[in-house]
Coordinates of C-alpha atoms and ligand atoms in Angstrom, one line a residue:
M1085 CA -127.2 -113.5 7.3
L1086 CA -126.2 -117.4 7.0
V1087 CA -124.9 -119.0 10.2
K1088 CA -121.4 -120.0 9.5
R1089 CA -120.4 -123.6 10.6
K1090 CA -116.8 -124.4 11.1
G1091 CA -115.8 -126.9 8.4
I1092 CA -117.5 -125.7 5.1
T1093 CA -115.3 -125.2 2.3
V1094 CA -114.0 -121.9 1.1
S1095 CA -115.8 -122.7 -2.1
R1096 CA -119.0 -122.8 -0.3
Q1097 CA -118.1 -119.6 1.5
I1098 CA -117.1 -117.5 -1.5
M1099 CA -120.6 -118.8 -3.0
D1100 CA -122.4 -117.5 0.1
D1101 CA -120.7 -114.3 -0.1
Q1102 CA -121.9 -113.9 -3.8
L1103 CA -125.4 -114.6 -2.4
L1104 CA -125.5 -111.6 -0.2
H1105 CA -125.0 -109.6 -3.6
P1106 CA -128.2 -110.2 -5.8
G1107 CA -126.7 -108.7 -8.9
A1108 CA -123.7 -110.6 -8.7
T1109 CA -122.4 -112.2 -12.2
G1110 CA -120.4 -115.0 -10.5
E1111 CA -117.1 -113.1 -11.8
L1112 CA -115.7 -112.3 -8.5
T1113 CA -116.3 -116.1 -7.3
G1114 CA -114.5 -117.3 -10.1
L1115 CA -111.6 -115.4 -9.6
L1116 CA -111.5 -116.2 -6.0
N1117 CA -111.8 -119.8 -6.6
D1118 CA -108.8 -119.5 -9.1
L1119 CA -106.7 -117.8 -6.4
V1120 CA -107.6 -120.4 -3.9
V1121 CA -106.0 -122.9 -6.5
A1122 CA -102.8 -120.6 -6.9
G1123 CA -102.6 -120.9 -2.9
K1124 CA -102.8 -124.5 -2.8
I1125 CA -100.0 -124.7 -5.6
I1126 CA -97.6 -122.4 -3.8
S1127 CA -98.3 -124.0 -0.6
A1128 CA -97.2 -127.6 -1.7
E1129 CA -94.2 -126.0 -3.3
V1130 CA -93.1 -124.0 0.0
N1131 CA -93.8 -127.5 1.7
M1132 CA -91.2 -128.8 -0.5
A1133 CA -88.6 -126.1 -0.1
G1134 CA -86.3 -127.7 2.3
L1135 CA -85.8 -130.6 -0.2
A1136 CA -85.2 -128.5 -3.1
D1137 CA -81.5 -128.7 -2.1
I1138 CA -81.4 -132.2 -1.2
L1139 CA -83.3 -133.3 -4.3
G1140 CA -81.4 -130.3 -6.5
Q1141 CA -82.6 -129.7 -10.0
S1142 CA -82.3 -133.2 -11.1
G1143 CA -85.4 -134.1 -12.3
R1144 CA -87.8 -132.9 -9.6
T1145 CA -90.6 -130.9 -11.9
N1146 CA -93.3 -128.9 -10.4
I1147 CA -96.8 -129.2 -11.7
Q1148 CA -96.3 -127.1 -14.8
G1149 CA -93.5 -129.4 -15.5
E1150 CA -90.6 -127.0 -14.8
N1151 CA -87.4 -127.5 -12.8
V1152 CA -87.6 -126.3 -9.4
Q1153 CA -87.0 -122.6 -9.1
K1154 CA -86.8 -120.1 -6.1
L1155 CA -90.1 -119.8 -4.5
D1156 CA -90.9 -115.8 -5.0
V1157 CA -90.5 -116.6 -8.6
F1158 CA -92.4 -119.5 -8.6
A1159 CA -95.2 -117.8 -6.4
N1160 CA -95.3 -114.9 -9.0
Q1161 CA -95.6 -117.1 -11.9
T1162 CA -98.1 -119.2 -10.6
I1163 CA -100.4 -116.4 -9.7
K1164 CA -99.8 -114.6 -13.0
R1165 CA -100.7 -118.1 -14.9
R1166 CA -103.8 -118.8 -12.7
M1167 CA -105.1 -114.9 -13.2
E1168 CA -104.3 -114.3 -16.9
Q1169 CA -106.7 -117.1 -18.0
C1170 CA -109.2 -117.2 -15.2
G1171 CA -111.4 -114.8 -17.3
H1172 CA -112.4 -112.4 -14.8
V1173 CA -109.3 -110.1 -14.4
C1174 CA -108.3 -107.4 -17.0
V1175 CA -105.0 -106.4 -15.8
M1176 CA -102.7 -107.3 -13.0
A1177 CA -99.7 -105.8 -10.8
S1178 CA -97.1 -107.8 -8.9
E1179 CA -94.8 -106.5 -6.4
E1180 CA -92.3 -108.6 -8.2
D1181 CA -92.9 -106.7 -11.5
D1182 CA -92.0 -103.3 -12.6
D1183 CA -94.8 -102.6 -14.9
I1184 CA -98.7 -103.7 -15.5
I1185 CA -99.2 -107.2 -16.4
P1186 CA -101.5 -107.8 -19.2
V1187 CA -104.0 -110.8 -19.1
L1188 CA -104.3 -113.5 -22.1
E1189 CA -106.2 -111.8 -25.2
G1190 CA -109.9 -113.3 -25.2
Y1191 CA -109.7 -113.7 -21.4
E1192 CA -110.3 -110.2 -20.2
G1193 CA -112.6 -109.8 -17.5
N1194 CA -114.1 -107.0 -15.2
Y1195 CA -111.7 -107.0 -12.2
T1196 CA -108.0 -106.0 -11.5
I1197 CA -105.7 -107.8 -9.0
A1198 CA -102.6 -106.6 -7.5
F1199 CA -100.5 -109.0 -5.0
D1200 CA -97.3 -109.8 -3.3
P1201 CA -96.5 -113.1 -4.4
L1202 CA -94.5 -114.1 -1.1
D1203 CA -94.1 -111.4 1.3
G1204 CA -91.7 -111.9 3.9
S1205 CA -88.9 -112.7 1.3
T1206 CA -85.8 -112.8 3.9
N1207 CA -87.7 -115.4 5.5
I1208 CA -88.0 -117.8 2.8
D1209 CA -85.0 -119.8 3.2
V1210 CA -85.5 -120.5 6.9
N1211 CA -88.7 -122.2 7.5
V1212 CA -90.5 -119.0 8.9
S1213 CA -94.0 -117.9 8.1
I1214 CA -94.4 -116.3 4.5
G1215 CA -97.6 -115.4 2.6
T1216 CA -99.3 -114.2 -0.6
I1217 CA -101.1 -110.8 -0.4
F1218 CA -104.1 -110.1 -2.6
S1219 CA -106.1 -106.8 -3.4
I1220 CA -109.1 -106.7 -5.9
H1221 CA -110.5 -104.0 -7.6
R1222 CA -113.5 -103.6 -9.9
R1223 CA -112.0 -102.2 -13.5
L1224 CA -112.9 -98.5 -14.2
S1225 CA -112.1 -98.8 -18.0
P1226 CA -114.7 -99.7 -20.2
S1227 CA -115.2 -103.5 -20.8
P1228 CA -114.3 -105.7 -22.9
G1229 CA -110.6 -105.2 -23.4
Q1230 CA -107.4 -105.2 -21.5
G1231 CA -107.1 -103.0 -18.4
N1232 CA -104.8 -100.2 -17.7
V1233 CA -102.6 -98.6 -15.0
G1234 CA -105.8 -96.6 -14.0
D1235 CA -107.5 -99.5 -13.2
L1236 CA -105.0 -100.5 -10.7
L1237 CA -104.4 -97.1 -9.3
Q1238 CA -107.5 -97.1 -6.8
K1239 CA -107.8 -96.4 -3.3
G1240 CA -108.1 -99.1 -0.9
G1241 CA -111.4 -98.2 -0.2
K1242 CA -112.7 -99.2 -3.4
Q1243 CA -111.6 -102.7 -2.9
V1244 CA -114.0 -105.5 -3.6
A1245 CA -112.2 -108.1 -1.8
A1246 CA -108.9 -108.6 -0.2
G1247 CA -106.8 -111.3 1.7
Y1248 CA -103.8 -113.4 2.3
I1249 CA -102.6 -117.1 2.3
I1250 CA -100.3 -117.7 5.1
Y1251 CA -97.8 -120.8 4.7
G1252 CA -96.9 -121.3 8.4
S1253 CA -97.2 -124.6 10.6
S1254 CA -100.4 -124.8 8.5
T1255 CA -101.5 -123.2 5.4
V1256 CA -104.4 -120.6 6.1
M1257 CA -106.4 -118.3 3.8
V1258 CA -108.1 -115.1 5.3
Y1259 CA -110.2 -112.9 3.2
T1260 CA -112.9 -110.8 2.9
T1261 CA -115.3 -109.7 0.3
G1262 CA -116.7 -106.4 2.5
S1263 CA -118.9 -108.8 4.7
G1264 CA -116.7 -109.6 7.4
V1265 CA -113.4 -111.7 7.6
H1266 CA -113.1 -115.4 7.5
G1267 CA -110.3 -117.6 8.1
F1268 CA -109.8 -121.1 6.3
T1269 CA -107.1 -123.9 7.2
L1270 CA -105.8 -126.1 4.3
D1271 CA -106.4 -129.8 4.9
P1272 CA -103.3 -131.3 2.8
S1273 CA -104.3 -134.8 3.0
V1274 CA -107.6 -133.6 0.7
G1275 CA -106.3 -130.6 -0.8
E1276 CA -109.3 -128.3 0.5
F1277 CA -109.4 -125.3 2.8
F1278 CA -111.9 -125.6 5.6
L1279 CA -113.4 -122.7 7.5
S1280 CA -111.4 -122.7 10.8
H1281 CA -111.9 -118.9 11.9
P1282 CA -115.5 -117.9 11.1
N1283 CA -116.2 -114.0 11.5
I1284 CA -112.9 -113.0 12.7
K1285 CA -112.8 -110.0 15.2
I1286 CA -109.7 -108.6 16.2
P1287 CA -109.4 -108.1 20.2
D1288 CA -109.9 -104.3 20.6
A1289 CA -106.7 -104.1 22.8
S1290 CA -103.7 -106.2 23.3
L1291 CA -100.3 -106.8 24.8
Y1292 CA -98.5 -107.2 21.8
Y1293 CA -96.3 -104.6 19.6
S1294 CA -94.6 -105.5 16.6
V1295 CA -91.8 -103.2 15.2
N1296 CA -88.4 -103.3 13.9
E1297 CA -86.8 -102.3 17.1
A1298 CA -83.3 -102.3 15.7
Y1299 CA -84.2 -98.8 14.2
A1300 CA -84.8 -97.3 17.5
N1301 CA -82.1 -94.9 17.2
H1302 CA -83.7 -93.6 14.0
W1303 CA -87.2 -93.0 15.0
F1304 CA -88.9 -89.8 15.4
D1305 CA -89.6 -88.8 18.9
S1306 CA -93.3 -89.8 18.8
T1307 CA -92.6 -93.3 17.7
R1308 CA -89.9 -93.5 20.6
R1309 CA -92.3 -92.2 23.2
F1310 CA -95.2 -94.6 22.0
I1311 CA -93.2 -97.6 22.3
D1312 CA -91.7 -96.3 25.7
H1313 CA -95.1 -96.0 26.6
L1314 CA -96.1 -99.5 25.8
K1315 CA -93.4 -101.1 27.7
T1316 CA -94.0 -99.2 30.8
T1317 CA -97.6 -99.1 31.1
D1318 CA -98.9 -99.8 34.8
G1319 CA -95.3 -99.1 35.9
G1320 CA -94.1 -102.2 33.9
K1321 CA -96.6 -104.5 35.3
G1322 CA -99.3 -104.5 32.3
A1323 CA -96.2 -103.6 29.9
Y1324 CA -96.5 -105.2 26.2
S1325 CA -94.4 -107.7 24.8
L1326 CA -92.6 -107.4 21.7
R1327 CA -93.4 -109.9 18.9
Y1328 CA -91.7 -109.2 15.5
I1329 CA -91.2 -112.0 12.8
G1330 CA -90.2 -109.9 10.2
S1331 CA -92.8 -111.3 7.6
L1332 CA -95.7 -108.4 7.6
V1333 CA -98.1 -111.2 6.6
A1334 CA -97.2 -113.4 9.5
D1335 CA -97.0 -110.5 12.0
F1336 CA -100.4 -109.4 11.0
H1337 CA -101.9 -112.6 11.1
R1338 CA -100.8 -113.0 14.8
N1339 CA -102.1 -109.4 15.6
L1340 CA -105.5 -110.2 13.9
I1341 CA -106.2 -113.4 16.0
K1342 CA -104.5 -112.4 19.2
G1343 CA -104.6 -108.9 19.2
G1344 CA -101.7 -106.4 18.5
I1345 CA -100.3 -103.3 16.9
F1346 CA -97.9 -103.5 13.9
L1347 CA -95.9 -100.4 13.0
Y1348 CA -93.6 -99.9 10.1
P1349 CA -93.5 -96.0 10.4
R1350 CA -91.0 -93.5 8.8
D1351 CA -87.9 -92.7 10.7
K1352 CA -85.0 -90.1 10.5
K1353 CA -82.9 -92.4 8.4
S1354 CA -85.6 -92.8 5.9
G1355 CA -86.8 -89.1 6.2
E1356 CA -89.9 -87.2 6.9
K1357 CA -90.4 -86.8 3.1
S1358 CA -90.2 -90.6 2.7
E1359 CA -92.8 -93.1 2.8
G1360 CA -91.5 -95.9 4.8
K1361 CA -90.8 -99.5 3.3
L1362 CA -94.4 -101.0 2.7
R1363 CA -96.0 -101.2 -0.2
L1364 CA -99.7 -99.4 -0.4
L1365 CA -101.2 -101.7 -3.3
Y1366 CA -99.9 -105.1 -2.4
E1367 CA -99.4 -104.9 1.4
A1368 CA -100.9 -101.9 3.3
A1369 CA -104.2 -101.5 1.6
P1370 CA -105.3 -105.3 1.3
L1371 CA -104.3 -105.7 5.1
A1372 CA -106.1 -102.5 6.1
M1373 CA -109.4 -103.9 4.4
I1374 CA -109.1 -106.9 6.6
A1375 CA -108.2 -105.2 9.7
E1376 CA -111.3 -102.6 9.5
Q1377 CA -113.5 -105.6 8.7
A1378 CA -112.4 -107.1 11.6
G1379 CA -113.1 -104.1 13.7
G1380 CA -109.3 -102.8 13.7
R1381 CA -107.9 -99.8 12.3
A1382 CA -105.0 -98.9 9.7
I1383 CA -103.5 -95.3 9.6
T1384 CA -100.5 -94.0 8.3
D1385 CA -97.7 -92.6 11.0
D1386 CA -99.4 -89.0 10.4
G1387 CA -102.8 -90.1 10.9
R1388 CA -104.3 -90.7 7.3
R1389 CA -106.4 -93.7 6.8
I1390 CA -104.8 -96.1 4.7
L1391 CA -108.2 -96.9 2.7
D1392 CA -108.4 -93.1 1.7
I1393 CA -105.3 -92.9 0.1
E1394 CA -105.3 -92.4 -3.7
P1395 CA -102.2 -94.3 -5.4
T1396 CA -100.1 -92.4 -7.8
K1397 CA -97.9 -95.1 -8.9
L1398 CA -97.8 -98.9 -8.5
H1399 CA -95.0 -99.4 -6.1
Q1400 CA -95.8 -96.4 -3.8
R1401 CA -94.7 -97.0 -0.6
V1402 CA -96.7 -96.1 2.7
P1403 CA -96.0 -95.8 6.4
L1404 CA -98.2 -98.4 8.2
I1405 CA -99.8 -98.6 11.6
I1406 CA -102.2 -101.3 11.7
G1407 CA -103.7 -103.8 14.2
S1408 CA -106.4 -103.3 17.3
K1409 CA -108.3 -100.4 17.4
R1410 CA -107.5 -99.0 20.8
D1411 CA -103.9 -99.6 20.3
V1412 CA -104.1 -97.8 16.9
D1413 CA -106.0 -95.0 18.5
L1414 CA -103.6 -94.7 21.2
A1415 CA -100.3 -94.4 18.7
E1416 CA -102.5 -91.9 16.7
K1417 CA -102.6 -89.7 20.1
F1418 CA -98.7 -90.1 20.4
L1419 CA -98.0 -89.2 16.6
R1420 CA -100.1 -86.3 17.0
G1421 CA -98.4 -85.1 19.8
E1422 CA -101.2 -85.2 22.1
M1423 CA -99.6 -87.5 24.4
Ligands
FDP2384 P1 -89.1 -108.6 3.3 O1 -88.2 -107.3 3.5 O2 -88.3 -109.8 3.9 O3 -89.7 -109.0 2.0 O4 -92.2 -105.8 2.7 C1 -91.4 -106.7 2.8 C2 -91.2 -107.0 4.3 O5 -90.2 -108.3 4.5 C3 -92.2 -107.2 5.5 O6 -92.8 -108.6 5.0 C4 -91.6 -107.2 6.8 O7 -92.5 -106.7 7.5 C5 -90.8 -106.2 6.4 O8 -90.4 -106.2 4.8 C6 -89.6 -106.1 7.2 O9 -88.6 -105.3 7.2 P2 -87.2 -105.2 8.1 O10 -86.3 -106.4 7.8 O11 -86.7 -103.6 7.6 O12 -87.8 -105.1 9.4

């Protein structure tokens, strides 16, 4: 295993990951490198977002020569354009599109990508951290040629890579190819991501919980008792604090670095038979792979491991409990009625 030094570039790290797989063809490396480019383009646009209203549509064009458009539409288009002609993807799915997205003819590769182009959409216009989440699988259908929906409907445990790019006070890319989790910070002055968080391990236990407490009246009893427990641990002395940004990627990133547990469970309003709000393919599965690679856990509110869930449709939703291992273990006990 190579010793990781802060400061190496993300491209170097992606190549090092490839060296861990002797039979690798370089396709995944090429795909990830193109995703990095997409992240840089989106980051530049996010940084200009506040100026869009001032500059308006009058003459300000983006890198593709188009007028400024809504950020989520821009992010979606940017990723699709990079991926459809990178030569390593056979089919895509985006949280923003109803159906599968084909790639350009002649450019079909051996991987699939599912992505949420800009997670945390309600925070876009107010300078709060948002992010791109991605999930990559190897195709199942025979190569060459276009992939199909079956290539995308694979369980999270089969992901070959997953990650996110968070556009916050700085732009940070966190990803895993199954050999640990690394974080890179974009230096905008040179346009390069440098290793800033080598081999991330999520603290085992924490003092933070993240949940939309406005829904407390609708929570099932098990959720309410768990959150009450966190608030009163040690008679209140060692009690947890609430941190809820409302952008999953930002809440997850904070918990990954500082430790914490994030919950988006089913409740009485959505119903026991519902699946919560968050999407399995674009949100829960990729973040679950990162959480587990970093030593954490990700389960549903009835104790199923997120990475074991076989998707049946592209936009499938799933209740999500994710974060520090001991916190998720504890939540599981409450949800199973053991506490
Ligand atoms: P948003 O609706 O702003 O796009 O899945 C989308 C998401 O944000 C997550 O990023 C976030 O964690 C969650 O929904 C917030 O939902 P609530 O407003 O119901 O808390």
